[in-house]
PDB file of C-alpha atoms in Angstrom:
ATOM      1  CA  MET A   7       7.787 -57.624 103.685  1.00  0.00           C
ATOM      2  CA  LEU A   8      11.494 -58.237 103.473  1.00  0.00           C
ATOM      3  CA  LEU A   9      14.490 -55.958 103.686  1.00  0.00           C
ATOM      4  CA  ILE A  10      17.555 -57.548 102.135  1.00  0.00           C
ATOM      5  CA  GLU A  11      20.786 -55.617 102.556  1.00  0.00           C
ATOM      6  CA  ILE A  12      23.776 -56.838 100.586  1.00  0.00           C
ATOM      7  CA  VAL A  13      27.360 -55.704 101.025  1.00  0.00           C
ATOM      8  CA  VAL A  14      29.038 -55.976  97.647  1.00  0.00           C
ATOM      9  CA  PRO A  15      32.496 -57.591  97.917  1.00  0.00           C
ATOM     10  CA  MET A  16      35.512 -55.309  97.650  1.00  0.00           C
ATOM     11  CA  GLY A  17      36.729 -55.169  94.063  1.00  0.00           C
ATOM     12  CA  ASP A  18      33.411 -56.283  92.564  1.00  0.00           C
ATOM     13  CA  THR A  19      32.986 -54.412  89.274  1.00  0.00           C
ATOM     14  CA  ARG A  20      29.238 -54.769  88.729  1.00  0.00           C
ATOM     15  CA  ARG A  21      27.577 -51.598  87.515  1.00  0.00           C
ATOM     16  CA  ASP A  22      24.413 -50.210  89.087  1.00  0.00           C
ATOM     17  CA  HIS A  23      22.124 -51.579  86.353  1.00  0.00           C
ATOM     18  CA  GLU A  24      23.604 -55.056  86.931  1.00  0.00           C
ATOM     19  CA  LEU A  25      22.892 -54.781  90.664  1.00  0.00           C
ATOM     20  CA  VAL A  26      19.319 -53.660  89.924  1.00  0.00           C
ATOM     21  CA  ALA A  27      18.846 -56.771  87.761  1.00  0.00           C
ATOM     22  CA  LEU A  28      20.386 -58.949  90.501  1.00  0.00           C
ATOM     23  CA  GLY A  29      18.101 -57.365  93.120  1.00  0.00           C
ATOM     24  CA  ARG A  30      15.040 -58.120  91.006  1.00  0.00           C
ATOM     25  CA  ARG A  31      16.171 -61.728  90.522  1.00  0.00           C
ATOM     26  CA  ILE A  32      16.638 -62.077  94.282  1.00  0.00           C
ATOM     27  CA  ILE A  33      13.124 -60.788  95.017  1.00  0.00           C
ATOM     28  CA  ASP A  34      11.627 -63.008  92.307  1.00  0.00           C
ATOM     29  CA  GLU A  35      13.509 -66.028  93.656  1.00  0.00           C
ATOM     30  CA  ILE A  36      12.674 -65.433  97.306  1.00  0.00           C
ATOM     31  CA  VAL A  37       9.035 -64.379  96.956  1.00  0.00           C
ATOM     32  CA  GLN A  38       7.549 -67.457  95.394  1.00  0.00           C
ATOM     33  CA  GLU A  39       5.136 -70.028  96.651  1.00  0.00           C
ATOM     34  CA  GLU A  40       3.474 -72.509  94.345  1.00  0.00           C
ATOM     35  CA  THR A  41       0.156 -72.386  96.183  1.00  0.00           C
ATOM     36  CA  ALA A  42      -0.150 -68.621  96.781  1.00  0.00           C
ATOM     37  CA  PRO A  43      -2.287 -66.415  94.540  1.00  0.00           C
ATOM     38  CA  ARG A  44      -0.413 -64.130  92.154  1.00  0.00           C
ATOM     39  CA  ALA A  45      -1.932 -60.991  93.758  1.00  0.00           C
ATOM     40  CA  VAL A  46      -0.487 -61.872  97.191  1.00  0.00           C
ATOM     41  CA  LEU A  47       2.928 -62.654  95.715  1.00  0.00           C
ATOM     42  CA  ASP A  48       2.911 -59.389  93.754  1.00  0.00           C
ATOM     43  CA  ARG A  49       2.013 -57.402  96.896  1.00  0.00           C
ATOM     44  CA  THR A  50       4.766 -59.133  98.880  1.00  0.00           C
ATOM     45  CA  LYS A  51       7.276 -58.314  96.125  1.00  0.00           C
ATOM     46  CA  ALA A  52       6.137 -54.690  96.060  1.00  0.00           C
ATOM     47  CA  LEU A  53       6.714 -54.443  99.828  1.00  0.00           C
ATOM     48  CA  SER A  54      10.180 -56.053  99.664  1.00  0.00           C
ATOM     49  CA  ARG A  55      13.450 -54.227  99.091  1.00  0.00           C
ATOM     50  CA  VAL A  56      16.995 -55.179  98.166  1.00  0.00           C
ATOM     51  CA  VAL A  57      19.609 -52.559  99.031  1.00  0.00           C
ATOM     52  CA  PHE A  58      23.229 -52.862  97.922  1.00  0.00           C
ATOM     53  CA  HIS A  59      26.072 -51.281  99.888  1.00  0.00           C
ATOM     54  CA  ARG A  60      29.555 -50.696  98.479  1.00  0.00           C
ATOM     55  CA  PRO A  61      31.992 -50.409 101.377  1.00  0.00           C
ATOM     56  CA  ALA A  62      35.033 -48.155 101.193  1.00  0.00           C
ATOM     57  CA  VAL A  63      36.852 -50.593 103.473  1.00  0.00           C
ATOM     58  CA  SER A  64      36.141 -54.175 104.486  1.00  0.00           C
ATOM     59  CA  VAL A  65      38.157 -56.091 107.076  1.00  0.00           C
ATOM     60  CA  THR A  66      37.988 -59.705 108.207  1.00  0.00           C
ATOM     61  CA  GLY A  67      39.665 -61.369 111.170  1.00  0.00           C
ATOM     62  CA  ALA A  68      41.378 -63.870 108.865  1.00  0.00           C
ATOM     63  CA  PRO A  69      45.183 -63.825 108.579  1.00  0.00           C
ATOM     64  CA  GLY A  70      46.468 -61.891 105.593  1.00  0.00           C
ATOM     65  CA  ASP A  71      43.830 -60.464 103.331  1.00  0.00           C
ATOM     66  CA  GLY A  72      41.184 -63.084 104.170  1.00  0.00           C
ATOM     67  CA  PRO A  73      38.820 -64.365 101.513  1.00  0.00           C
ATOM     68  CA  ALA A  74      39.116 -62.601  98.169  1.00  0.00           C
ATOM     69  CA  HIS A  75      35.356 -62.212  97.784  1.00  0.00           C
ATOM     70  CA  ARG A  76      32.794 -62.316 100.524  1.00  0.00           C
ATOM     71  CA  TRP A  77      29.156 -61.352 100.174  1.00  0.00           C
ATOM     72  CA  SER A  78      27.505 -60.268 103.422  1.00  0.00           C
ATOM     73  CA  VAL A  79      23.716 -60.327 103.406  1.00  0.00           C
ATOM     74  CA  ARG A  80      21.290 -59.281 106.129  1.00  0.00           C
ATOM     75  CA  ILE A  81      17.644 -60.271 105.765  1.00  0.00           C
ATOM     76  CA  THR A  82      15.153 -58.573 108.065  1.00  0.00           C
ATOM     77  CA  LEU A  83      11.792 -60.307 108.094  1.00  0.00           C
ATOM     78  CA  PRO A  84       8.718 -60.645 110.293  1.00  0.00           C
ATOM     79  CA  HIS A  85       9.402 -62.851 113.316  1.00  0.00           C
ATOM     80  CA  ASP A  86       6.797 -65.449 112.375  1.00  0.00           C
ATOM     81  CA  TRP A  87       8.492 -65.992 108.993  1.00  0.00           C
ATOM     82  CA  MET A  88      11.571 -67.439 110.743  1.00  0.00           C
ATOM     83  CA  PRO A  89      10.548 -71.102 110.295  1.00  0.00           C
ATOM     84  CA  GLY A  90      10.885 -70.598 106.513  1.00  0.00           C
ATOM     85  CA  ALA A  91      14.068 -68.489 106.634  1.00  0.00           C
ATOM     86  CA  GLY A  92      16.303 -71.391 105.594  1.00  0.00           C
ATOM     87  CA  ILE A  93      14.879 -71.341 102.072  1.00  0.00           C
ATOM     88  CA  PHE A  94      15.697 -67.610 101.804  1.00  0.00           C
ATOM     89  CA  VAL A  95      19.311 -68.302 102.799  1.00  0.00           C
ATOM     90  CA  LYS A  96      19.567 -71.165 100.300  1.00  0.00           C
ATOM     91  CA  ARG A  97      18.113 -69.158  97.409  1.00  0.00           C
ATOM     92  CA  ILE A  98      20.186 -66.021  98.030  1.00  0.00           C
ATOM     93  CA  SER A  99      23.360 -68.088  98.414  1.00  0.00           C
ATOM     94  CA  ARG A 100      22.671 -69.851  95.123  1.00  0.00           C
ATOM     95  CA  LEU A 101      22.174 -66.534  93.288  1.00  0.00           C
ATOM     96  CA  LEU A 102      25.319 -64.959  94.751  1.00  0.00           C
ATOM     97  CA  GLY A 103      27.538 -68.048  94.441  1.00  0.00           C
ATOM     98  CA  LYS A 104      27.349 -70.275  97.529  1.00  0.00           C
ATOM     99  CA  ASP A 105      30.989 -70.275  98.621  1.00  0.00           C
ATOM    100  CA  GLY A 106      31.496 -66.642  99.505  1.00  0.00           C
ATOM    101  CA  VAL A 107      28.136 -65.792 101.056  1.00  0.00           C
ATOM    102  CA  TRP A 108      27.373 -65.040 104.701  1.00  0.00           C
ATOM    103  CA  VAL A 109      23.683 -64.500 105.448  1.00  0.00           C
ATOM    104  CA  TYR A 110      22.419 -62.980 108.687  1.00  0.00           C
ATOM    105  CA  VAL A 111      18.710 -63.452 109.307  1.00  0.00           C
ATOM    106  CA  VAL A 112      17.225 -60.853 111.635  1.00  0.00           C
ATOM    107  CA  PRO A 113      13.678 -61.419 112.883  1.00  0.00           C
ATOM    108  CA  ALA A 114      11.746 -58.220 113.529  1.00  0.00           C
ATOM    109  CA  ALA A 115       9.816 -58.423 116.779  1.00  0.00           C
ATOM    110  CA  GLU A 116       6.051 -57.872 116.906  1.00  0.00           C
ATOM    111  CA  GLY A 117       5.538 -54.208 116.036  1.00  0.00           C
ATOM    112  CA  GLY A 118       9.151 -53.954 114.847  1.00  0.00           C
ATOM    113  CA  LEU A 119       8.300 -53.226 111.215  1.00  0.00           C
ATOM    114  CA  GLY A 120       6.682 -50.067 109.937  1.00  0.00           C
ATOM    115  CA  ALA A 121       5.033 -48.861 106.754  1.00  0.00           C
ATOM    116  CA  GLU A 122       2.841 -45.972 105.719  1.00  0.00           C
ATOM    117  CA  GLY A 123       4.008 -43.878 108.686  1.00  0.00           C
ATOM    118  CA  ARG A 124       3.127 -46.369 111.434  1.00  0.00           C
ATOM    119  CA  LEU A 125       4.404 -49.459 113.207  1.00  0.00           C
ATOM    120  CA  LEU A 126       2.648 -52.607 112.048  1.00  0.00           C
ATOM    121  CA  SER A 127       1.430 -55.445 114.203  1.00  0.00           C
ATOM    122  CA  GLN A 128       1.642 -58.895 112.622  1.00  0.00           C
ATOM    123  CA  SER A 129      -2.098 -58.665 111.886  1.00  0.00           C
ATOM    124  CA  ALA A 130      -1.678 -55.275 110.199  1.00  0.00           C
ATOM    125  CA  LEU A 131       1.243 -56.555 108.108  1.00  0.00           C
ATOM    126  CA  THR A 132      -0.680 -59.690 107.119  1.00  0.00           C
ATOM    127  CA  SER A 133      -3.653 -57.501 106.225  1.00  0.00           C
ATOM    128  CA  LEU A 134      -1.454 -55.264 104.058  1.00  0.00           C
ATOM    129  CA  ILE A 135       0.104 -58.206 102.202  1.00  0.00           C
ATOM    130  CA  THR A 136      -3.117 -60.165 101.690  1.00  0.00           C
ATOM    131  CA  GLU A 137      -5.464 -57.253 100.930  1.00  0.00           C
ATOM    132  CA  PRO A 138      -5.612 -57.985  97.164  1.00  0.00           C
ATOM    133  CA  TYR A 139      -6.825 -61.540  97.818  1.00  0.00           C
ATOM    134  CA  ARG A 140      -9.226 -60.661 100.636  1.00  0.00           C
ATOM    135  CA  SER A 141     -10.786 -57.742  98.739  1.00  0.00           C
ATOM    136  CA  ALA A 142     -11.569 -59.986  95.742  1.00  0.00           C
ATOM    137  CA  GLY A 143     -14.550 -61.431  97.643  1.00  0.00           C
ATOM    138  CA  HIS A 144     -13.448 -65.071  97.940  1.00  0.00           C
ATOM    139  CA  ARG A 145     -15.736 -67.155 100.144  1.00  0.00           C
ATOM    140  CA  PRO A 146     -14.080 -69.379 102.774  1.00  0.00           C
ATOM    141  CA  GLU A 147     -13.652 -72.962 101.646  1.00  0.00           C
ATOM    142  CA  PRO A 148     -11.869 -76.004 103.078  1.00  0.00           C
ATOM    143  CA  GLY A 149      -8.334 -76.509 101.823  1.00  0.00           C
ATOM    144  CA  ILE A 150      -7.756 -72.788 101.081  1.00  0.00           C
ATOM    145  CA  ASP A 151      -6.465 -70.304 103.659  1.00  0.00           C
ATOM    146  CA  PRO A 152      -9.268 -67.696 103.681  1.00  0.00           C
ATOM    147  CA  VAL A 153      -6.839 -64.835 104.368  1.00  0.00           C
ATOM    148  CA  CYS A 154      -4.052 -65.328 101.814  1.00  0.00           C
ATOM    149  CA  GLY A 155      -5.507 -67.929  99.428  1.00  0.00           C
ATOM    150  CA  MET A 156      -2.736 -70.509  99.869  1.00  0.00           C
ATOM    151  CA  ALA A 157      -3.622 -74.173  99.640  1.00  0.00           C
ATOM    152  CA  VAL A 158      -3.496 -75.873 103.047  1.00  0.00           C
ATOM    153  CA  PRO A 159      -3.890 -79.544 103.916  1.00  0.00           C
ATOM    154  CA  GLN A 160      -7.361 -80.620 105.050  1.00  0.00           C
ATOM    155  CA  ALA A 161      -5.852 -81.684 108.389  1.00  0.00           C
ATOM    156  CA  ALA A 162      -4.048 -78.347 108.895  1.00  0.00           C
ATOM    157  CA  THR A 163      -2.449 -77.810 112.300  1.00  0.00           C
ATOM    158  CA  LEU A 164      -3.800 -74.261 112.411  1.00  0.00           C
ATOM    159  CA  ALA A 165      -7.534 -74.557 111.919  1.00  0.00           C
ATOM    160  CA  LEU A 166     -10.892 -73.410 113.197  1.00  0.00           C
ATOM    161  CA  ARG A 167     -14.539 -74.013 112.531  1.00  0.00           C
ATOM    162  CA  PHE A 168     -16.420 -71.123 110.945  1.00  0.00           C
ATOM    163  CA  GLU A 169     -19.938 -71.142 109.504  1.00  0.00           C
ATOM    164  CA  GLU A 170     -19.984 -74.953 109.606  1.00  0.00           C
ATOM    165  CA  LEU A 171     -16.715 -75.168 107.654  1.00  0.00           C
ATOM    166  CA  ASP A 172     -13.394 -76.508 108.932  1.00  0.00           C
ATOM    167  CA  LEU A 173     -10.891 -73.907 107.737  1.00  0.00           C
ATOM    168  CA  GLY A 174      -7.123 -74.351 107.673  1.00  0.00           C
ATOM    169  CA  PHE A 175      -4.514 -71.595 107.792  1.00  0.00           C
ATOM    170  CA  CYS A 176      -0.967 -71.456 106.466  1.00  0.00           C
ATOM    171  CA  SER A 177       0.306 -69.455 109.453  1.00  0.00           C
ATOM    172  CA  GLU A 178      -0.702 -68.180 112.856  1.00  0.00           C
ATOM    173  CA  ALA A 179      -0.686 -64.658 111.391  1.00  0.00           C
ATOM    174  CA  CYS A 180      -3.428 -65.574 108.892  1.00  0.00           C
ATOM    175  CA  LEU A 181      -5.443 -67.364 111.568  1.00  0.00           C
ATOM    176  CA  LEU A 182      -5.199 -64.384 113.951  1.00  0.00           C
ATOM    177  CA  LEU A 183      -6.208 -61.898 111.252  1.00  0.00           C
ATOM    178  CA  PHE A 184      -9.228 -64.018 110.292  1.00  0.00           C
ATOM    179  CA  ALA A 185     -10.243 -64.292 113.956  1.00  0.00           C
ATOM    180  CA  GLU A 186      -9.821 -60.546 114.447  1.00  0.00           C
ATOM    181  CA  GLU A 187     -11.891 -59.680 111.363  1.00  0.00           C
ATOM    182  CA  HIS A 188     -14.687 -62.103 112.319  1.00  0.00           C
ATOM    183  CA  GLY A 189     -14.887 -61.318 116.045  1.00  0.00           C
ATOM    184  CA  LEU A 190     -13.531 -64.688 117.129  1.00  0.00           C
ATOM    185  CA  PRO A 191     -11.227 -65.284 120.136  1.00  0.00           C
ATOM    186  CA  ALA A 192      -7.798 -63.793 119.453  1.00  0.00           C
ATOM    187  CA  ARG A 193      -5.507 -66.713 120.332  1.00  0.00           C
ATOM    188  CA  PRO A 194      -5.458 -70.095 118.560  1.00  0.00           C
ATOM    189  CA  ALA A 195      -5.561 -72.022 121.867  1.00  0.00           C
ATOM    190  CA  GLU A 196      -8.940 -70.405 122.650  1.00  0.00           C
ATOM    191  CA  MET A 197     -10.490 -71.248 119.291  1.00  0.00           C
ATOM    192  CA  GLN A 198     -12.702 -74.160 118.458  1.00  0.00           C
ATOM    193  CA  VAL A 199     -10.496 -76.626 116.630  1.00  0.00           C
ATOM    194  CA  PRO A 200     -12.174 -79.157 114.316  1.00  0.00           C
ATOM    195  CA  GLU A 201     -12.440 -82.663 115.724  1.00  0.00           C
ATOM    196  CA  THR A 202     -10.333 -85.241 113.921  1.00  0.00           C
TER     197      THR A 202
END
């Protein structure tokens, strides 16, 4: 779930349909992961938004008129997605033309995002995003995150033993949701970690 707000540079002449196409390209470029199932990627895209703003006035602190064109982008994302935020900045900058792009990444605190009329915990957000994969009836197997379906290394840092299987997880959010749904201890430090 991403909210990407983009301030269109003063004097930019793109029409609305061109911005819609650019917004779709941005979502397609940002929401991609080679090892994630298509259903999870599609859900993440459906929950993401790009909003363009056209300012009436834009001022910089630079002498004179400042830079001729400057894109300002604010990405709001779940706090635990911050470790991967650099790739979002890189991809957006490439699509908008690296030199005139400023990107502000804003992590939303736990419970700081809402959907469907309620605030969402990280577990609730992870559940919402991964529901298509989890509802398909996949059985847990080593090397596949049982919550989102992403491939994970056999020696995953985030792991637990469940039904005699050593399961790895792509993120703490997936591990916590799995633990919650299976009545396991809620924090990774309390969980049984496979012996190496």
